Amino acid sequence: MSMIATGASAGLASLAACTSIKPTISSMAVDCHAHVFLRNLPMPDPRRAPSGYDASSEDFLRILDANGMTHGVLVQPSFLGTDNSYLVAALRKYPNRFRGIAVVDPTVTGKQLDQLQDVGVVGIRLNQIGLPAPDFASPAWAALLKELWYRNWQVEVHQLAQSLKPIVDPLLSSGVNVVIDHFGRPDPKLGINDPGFQYLLTLGATHRVWIKLSGAYRNGADGRGQQIALDALPLLRESYGLQQLIWGSDWPHTLFEKTAFYADQRALLNQWLPDANDRHTVLADVPRKLFRF
């Protein structure tokens, strides 16, 4: 299956008003983690595959505009596998609004990576929930990591905190930058005392790891995830500084569609970072550089 085929672009409707928005740096606000897809797309990875609804790029643009956000980073959903067609179509249609994080097979060619980069892809994602660490020592992975380093692409990692080290250490050794999803997914019972989260705190000094302040609801039910986020913020800020933190909505909140809502997720950032200048750093200064807006 082609990694950048454009057949899925037929589902995109015109929204010309959204393409004309070119915010100034001072007004920039970037949502660094969202997914777009259509219900009729092939979904070879069923682990988190939603059903019965679309989350189109136009839907996401309307959500951004309604919540005062100017840009978005589209992360290829794991359930779409390595067919980045719809992601690529969205990036092509709205180059002033979006950047992309793709999912690729380690045998991907340099030419294919070039094609992805040309439309605004700036990294790849490893969603390893329920999966072992990749064999980074294999020839295919070694070649891919070299290509990523050459392009200065990032590798975004979604894994439970307890299993992060076997993934993150080899990535850092390869020279690539690493972005950690959803506060590092600490254990709901252990919270910030999770040894995996404590490991994350040791990586701030590398200045090559970024943490997404996103998806707190994935780290514990009944408000537990939000409490862990509140506990984690001062520790992350001390270890990483604001220059290594970014925010994401995790829209459309797959598996949590009935309990998580965009406006509420955005409001949580105001609670985590009450100072407007701090929020500007996280929403504008850091993502503008990291995602090359």
CSV table of N, CA and C in Angstrom, one decimal, residues 122-218:
chain,number,residue,atom,x,y,z
A,122,VAL,N,7.4,16.1,9.6
A,122,VAL,CA,8.6,16.5,10.3
A,122,VAL,C,9.1,15.4,11.2
A,123,GLY,N,8.5,14.2,11.2
A,123,GLY,CA,8.9,13.1,12.1
A,123,GLY,C,8.0,11.9,11.9
A,124,ILE,N,8.4,10.9,12.7
A,124,ILE,CA,7.6,9.6,12.7
A,124,ILE,C,7.1,9.3,14.1
A,125,ARG,N,6.1,8.5,14.2
A,125,ARG,CA,5.6,8.1,15.5
A,125,ARG,C,5.8,6.6,15.7
A,126,LEU,N,6.1,6.2,16.9
A,126,LEU,CA,6.1,4.8,17.3
A,126,LEU,C,5.1,4.7,18.4
A,127,ASN,N,3.9,4.1,18.1
A,127,ASN,CA,2.9,3.7,19.1
A,127,ASN,C,3.2,2.3,19.5
A,128,GLN,N,3.8,2.1,20.6
A,128,GLN,CA,4.2,0.8,21.1
A,128,GLN,C,3.4,0.3,22.2
A,129,ILE,N,2.2,0.9,22.5
A,129,ILE,CA,1.4,0.3,23.5
A,129,ILE,C,1.0,-1.1,23.2
A,130,GLY,N,1.3,-2.0,24.1
A,130,GLY,CA,1.0,-3.4,23.9
A,130,GLY,C,2.0,-4.1,23.0
A,131,LEU,N,3.1,-3.4,22.6
A,131,LEU,CA,4.1,-4.0,21.7
A,131,LEU,C,5.5,-3.9,22.3
A,132,PRO,N,6.4,-4.8,21.9
A,132,PRO,CA,7.8,-4.7,22.4
A,132,PRO,C,8.5,-3.6,21.7
A,133,ALA,N,9.7,-3.2,22.2
A,133,ALA,CA,10.5,-2.2,21.6
A,133,ALA,C,11.0,-2.7,20.2
A,134,PRO,N,11.1,-1.8,19.2
A,134,PRO,CA,11.6,-2.3,17.9
A,134,PRO,C,13.0,-2.7,18.0
A,135,ASP,N,13.5,-3.5,17.1
A,135,ASP,CA,14.8,-4.0,17.0
A,135,ASP,C,15.7,-2.9,16.3
A,136,PHE,N,16.1,-1.9,17.1
A,136,PHE,CA,16.8,-0.7,16.6
A,136,PHE,C,18.1,-1.1,16.0
A,137,ALA,N,18.7,-2.3,16.4
A,137,ALA,CA,20.0,-2.7,16.0
A,137,ALA,C,19.9,-3.4,14.6
A,138,SER,N,18.7,-3.6,14.1
A,138,SER,CA,18.6,-4.3,12.8
A,138,SER,C,19.1,-3.4,11.7
A,139,PRO,N,19.5,-3.9,10.6
A,139,PRO,CA,20.0,-3.0,9.5
A,139,PRO,C,18.9,-2.0,9.0
A,140,ALA,N,17.7,-2.5,8.9
A,140,ALA,CA,16.6,-1.5,8.4
A,140,ALA,C,16.4,-0.4,9.4
A,141,TRP,N,16.4,-0.7,10.7
A,141,TRP,CA,16.2,0.4,11.7
A,141,TRP,C,17.4,1.3,11.7
A,142,ALA,N,18.6,0.7,11.7
A,142,ALA,CA,19.8,1.6,11.7
A,142,ALA,C,19.8,2.5,10.5
A,143,ALA,N,19.4,2.0,9.3
A,143,ALA,CA,19.4,2.9,8.2
A,143,ALA,C,18.3,4.0,8.3
A,144,LEU,N,17.1,3.6,8.8
A,144,LEU,CA,16.1,4.6,9.0
A,144,LEU,C,16.5,5.7,10.0
A,145,LEU,N,17.0,5.3,11.1
A,145,LEU,CA,17.4,6.3,12.1
A,145,LEU,C,18.5,7.2,11.6
A,146,LYS,N,19.3,6.7,10.7
A,146,LYS,CA,20.3,7.6,10.1
A,146,LYS,C,19.6,8.6,9.2
A,147,GLU,N,18.6,8.1,8.4
A,147,GLU,CA,17.9,9.1,7.5
A,147,GLU,C,17.1,10.1,8.4
A,148,LEU,N,16.6,9.7,9.5
A,148,LEU,CA,15.8,10.7,10.3
A,148,LEU,C,16.8,11.7,10.9
A,149,TRP,N,18.0,11.2,11.4
A,149,TRP,CA,19.0,12.2,11.9
A,149,TRP,C,19.4,13.2,10.8
A,150,TYR,N,19.6,12.7,9.6
A,150,TYR,CA,20.0,13.5,8.5
A,150,TYR,C,19.0,14.6,8.3
A,151,ARG,N,17.7,14.3,8.4
A,151,ARG,CA,16.6,15.3,8.1
A,151,ARG,C,16.3,16.1,9.3
A,152,ASN,N,16.9,15.8,10.5
A,152,ASN,CA,16.5,16.4,11.7
A,152,ASN,C,15.1,16.2,12.1
A,153,TRP,N,14.6,15.0,11.7
A,153,TRP,CA,13.2,14.7,12.1
A,153,TRP,C,13.2,14.2,13.6
A,154,GLN,N,12.0,14.3,14.2
A,154,GLN,CA,11.8,13.7,15.5
A,154,GLN,C,11.2,12.4,15.5
A,155,VAL,N,11.3,11.6,16.6
A,155,VAL,CA,10.6,10.4,16.7
A,155,VAL,C,9.7,10.5,17.9
A,156,GLU,N,8.4,10.4,17.7
A,156,GLU,CA,7.4,10.5,18.8
A,156,GLU,C,7.1,9.1,19.3
A,157,VAL,N,7.1,9.0,20.6
A,157,VAL,CA,7.0,7.7,21.3
A,157,VAL,C,5.7,7.7,22.1
A,158,HIS,N,4.9,6.7,21.9
A,158,HIS,CA,3.7,6.5,22.8
A,158,HIS,C,3.9,5.1,23.4
A,159,GLN,N,4.2,5.1,24.7
A,159,GLN,CA,4.4,3.8,25.4
A,159,GLN,C,4.2,4.1,26.9
A,160,LEU,N,3.9,3.0,27.6
A,160,LEU,CA,3.7,3.1,29.0
A,160,LEU,C,5.1,3.5,29.6
A,161,ALA,N,5.1,4.3,30.7
A,161,ALA,CA,6.3,4.8,31.3
A,161,ALA,C,7.3,3.6,31.6
A,162,GLN,N,6.7,2.6,32.1
A,162,GLN,CA,7.6,1.5,32.6
A,162,GLN,C,8.3,0.8,31.4
A,163,SER,N,7.9,1.1,30.2
A,163,SER,CA,8.6,0.4,29.0
A,163,SER,C,9.2,1.5,28.1
A,164,LEU,N,9.4,2.7,28.6
A,164,LEU,CA,10.0,3.7,27.8
A,164,LEU,C,11.5,3.5,27.6
A,165,LYS,N,12.2,3.2,28.6
A,165,LYS,CA,13.7,3.2,28.5
A,165,LYS,C,14.3,2.3,27.3
A,166,PRO,N,13.8,1.1,27.1
A,166,PRO,CA,14.3,0.3,26.0
A,166,PRO,C,14.1,0.9,24.6
A,167,ILE,N,13.1,1.9,24.5
A,167,ILE,CA,12.9,2.6,23.3
A,167,ILE,C,13.7,3.9,23.2
A,168,VAL,N,13.6,4.7,24.3
A,168,VAL,CA,14.2,6.0,24.2
A,168,VAL,C,15.7,6.0,24.2
A,169,ASP,N,16.3,5.1,25.0
A,169,ASP,CA,17.8,5.1,25.1
A,169,ASP,C,18.4,4.9,23.7
A,170,PRO,N,17.9,3.8,23.0
A,170,PRO,CA,18.5,3.6,21.6
A,170,PRO,C,18.3,4.8,20.7
A,171,LEU,N,17.1,5.4,20.8
A,171,LEU,CA,16.8,6.5,19.9
A,171,LEU,C,17.8,7.7,20.2
A,172,LEU,N,18.0,8.0,21.5
A,172,LEU,CA,18.9,9.1,21.8
A,172,LEU,C,20.3,8.7,21.4
A,173,SER,N,20.7,7.5,21.5
A,173,SER,CA,22.0,7.0,21.1
A,173,SER,C,22.2,7.2,19.6
A,174,SER,N,21.1,7.1,18.8
A,174,SER,CA,21.2,7.3,17.4
A,174,SER,C,21.4,8.7,17.0
A,175,GLY,N,21.1,9.6,17.9
A,175,GLY,CA,21.2,11.1,17.6
A,175,GLY,C,20.0,11.8,17.3
A,176,VAL,N,18.8,11.1,17.2
A,176,VAL,CA,17.6,11.8,16.8
A,176,VAL,C,17.0,12.4,18.1
A,177,ASN,N,16.1,13.4,17.8
A,177,ASN,CA,15.3,14.0,18.9
A,177,ASN,C,14.1,13.2,19.1
A,178,VAL,N,13.6,13.2,20.4
A,178,VAL,CA,12.5,12.3,20.8
A,178,VAL,C,11.4,13.2,21.5
A,179,VAL,N,10.2,12.9,21.1
A,179,VAL,CA,9.0,13.5,21.7
A,179,VAL,C,8.2,12.4,22.4
A,180,ILE,N,7.9,12.6,23.7
A,180,ILE,CA,7.1,11.6,24.5
A,180,ILE,C,5.7,12.0,24.6
A,181,ASP,N,4.8,11.2,24.2
A,181,ASP,CA,3.3,11.4,24.3
A,181,ASP,C,2.8,11.3,25.7
A,182,HIS,N,1.8,12.2,25.9
A,182,HIS,CA,0.8,12.0,27.1
A,182,HIS,C,1.5,11.9,28.4
A,183,PHE,N,2.4,12.8,28.7
A,183,PHE,CA,3.1,12.9,30.0
A,183,PHE,C,3.9,11.6,30.3
A,184,GLY,N,4.2,10.8,29.3
A,184,GLY,CA,5.0,9.6,29.4
A,184,GLY,C,4.2,8.4,29.9
A,185,ARG,N,2.8,8.5,30.0
A,185,ARG,CA,1.9,7.5,30.4
A,185,ARG,C,2.4,6.8,31.7
A,186,PRO,N,2.5,7.5,32.8
A,186,PRO,CA,2.8,6.9,34.1
A,186,PRO,C,1.6,6.0,34.6
A,187,ASP,N,2.0,5.0,35.4
A,187,ASP,CA,1.0,4.1,35.9
A,187,ASP,C,0.0,4.9,36.8
A,188,PRO,N,-1.4,4.7,36.6
A,188,PRO,CA,-2.3,5.4,37.3
A,188,PRO,C,-2.2,5.3,38.8
A,189,LYS,N,-1.8,4.1,39.3
A,189,LYS,CA,-1.6,4.0,40.8
A,189,LYS,C,-0.3,4.6,41.3
A,190,LEU,N,0.7,4.6,40.5
A,190,LEU,CA,2.0,5.1,41.0
A,190,LEU,C,2.2,6.6,40.7
A,191,GLY,N,1.5,7.0,39.6
A,191,GLY,CA,1.7,8.5,39.3
A,191,GLY,C,3.1,8.9,39.1
A,192,ILE,N,3.5,10.0,39.7
A,192,ILE,CA,4.8,10.5,39.5
A,192,ILE,C,5.9,9.6,40.1
A,193,ASN,N,5.5,8.7,40.9
A,193,ASN,CA,6.4,7.7,41.6
A,193,ASN,C,6.7,6.5,40.7
A,194,ASP,N,6.1,6.5,39.5
A,194,ASP,CA,6.4,5.4,38.6
A,194,ASP,C,7.8,5.5,38.2
A,195,PRO,N,8.6,4.4,38.3
A,195,PRO,CA,10.0,4.5,37.9
A,195,PRO,C,10.3,4.9,36.5
A,196,GLY,N,9.3,4.6,35.6
A,196,GLY,CA,9.4,5.1,34.2
A,196,GLY,C,9.3,6.6,34.1
A,197,PHE,N,8.4,7.2,34.9
A,197,PHE,CA,8.3,8.6,34.9
A,197,PHE,C,9.6,9.2,35.5
A,198,GLN,N,10.1,8.6,36.6
A,198,GLN,CA,11.3,9.1,37.2
A,198,GLN,C,12.5,9.1,36.2
A,199,TYR,N,12.5,8.0,35.4
A,199,TYR,CA,13.5,7.9,34.3
A,199,TYR,C,13.4,9.1,33.3
A,200,LEU,N,12.1,9.4,33.0
A,200,LEU,CA,11.9,10.6,32.1
A,200,LEU,C,12.5,11.8,32.6
A,201,LEU,N,12.4,12.0,33.9
A,201,LEU,CA,12.9,13.3,34.5
A,201,LEU,C,14.4,13.4,34.4
A,202,THR,N,15.1,12.3,34.2
A,202,THR,CA,16.5,12.3,34.1
A,202,THR,C,17.0,12.7,32.7
A,203,LEU,N,16.0,12.8,31.7
A,203,LEU,CA,16.4,13.1,30.4
A,203,LEU,C,16.3,14.5,30.0
A,204,GLY,N,15.8,15.4,30.9
A,204,GLY,CA,15.7,16.8,30.6
A,204,GLY,C,17.1,17.4,30.2
A,205,ALA,N,18.1,16.9,30.9
A,205,ALA,CA,19.4,17.5,30.6
A,205,ALA,C,20.0,17.2,29.3
A,206,THR,N,19.4,16.3,28.5
A,206,THR,CA,19.9,16.0,27.2
A,206,THR,C,19.5,17.1,26.2
A,207,HIS,N,18.4,17.8,26.5
A,207,HIS,CA,17.9,18.9,25.6
A,207,HIS,C,17.5,18.3,24.3
A,208,ARG,N,17.2,17.0,24.2
A,208,ARG,CA,16.8,16.4,23.0
A,208,ARG,C,15.5,15.6,23.2
A,209,VAL,N,14.9,15.8,24.3
A,209,VAL,CA,13.6,15.1,24.6
A,209,VAL,C,12.6,16.2,24.9
A,210,TRP,N,11.4,16.1,24.3
A,210,TRP,CA,10.3,17.0,24.5
A,210,TRP,C,9.1,16.1,25.1
A,211,ILE,N,8.3,16.7,26.0
A,211,ILE,CA,7.2,16.1,26.6
A,211,ILE,C,5.9,16.7,26.2
A,212,LYS,N,4.9,15.9,25.8
A,212,LYS,CA,3.6,16.5,25.4
A,212,LYS,C,2.7,16.5,26.6
A,213,LEU,N,2.2,17.7,26.9
A,213,LEU,CA,1.2,17.9,28.0
A,213,LEU,C,-0.1,17.6,27.3
A,214,SER,N,-0.5,16.3,27.3
A,214,SER,CA,-1.6,15.9,26.5
A,214,SER,C,-2.2,14.6,27.0
A,215,GLY,N,-3.5,14.4,26.7
A,215,GLY,CA,-4.1,13.1,27.0
A,215,GLY,C,-4.0,12.7,28.5
A,216,ALA,N,-4.2,13.6,29.4
A,216,ALA,CA,-4.1,13.3,30.8
A,216,ALA,C,-5.1,12.3,31.2
A,217,TYR,N,-6.3,12.3,30.5
A,217,TYR,CA,-7.4,11.3,30.8
A,217,TYR,C,-7.0,9.9,30.5
A,218,ARG,N,-5.9,9.7,29.7
A,218,ARG,CA,-5.4,8.3,29.5
A,218,ARG,C,-4.6,7.8,30.6
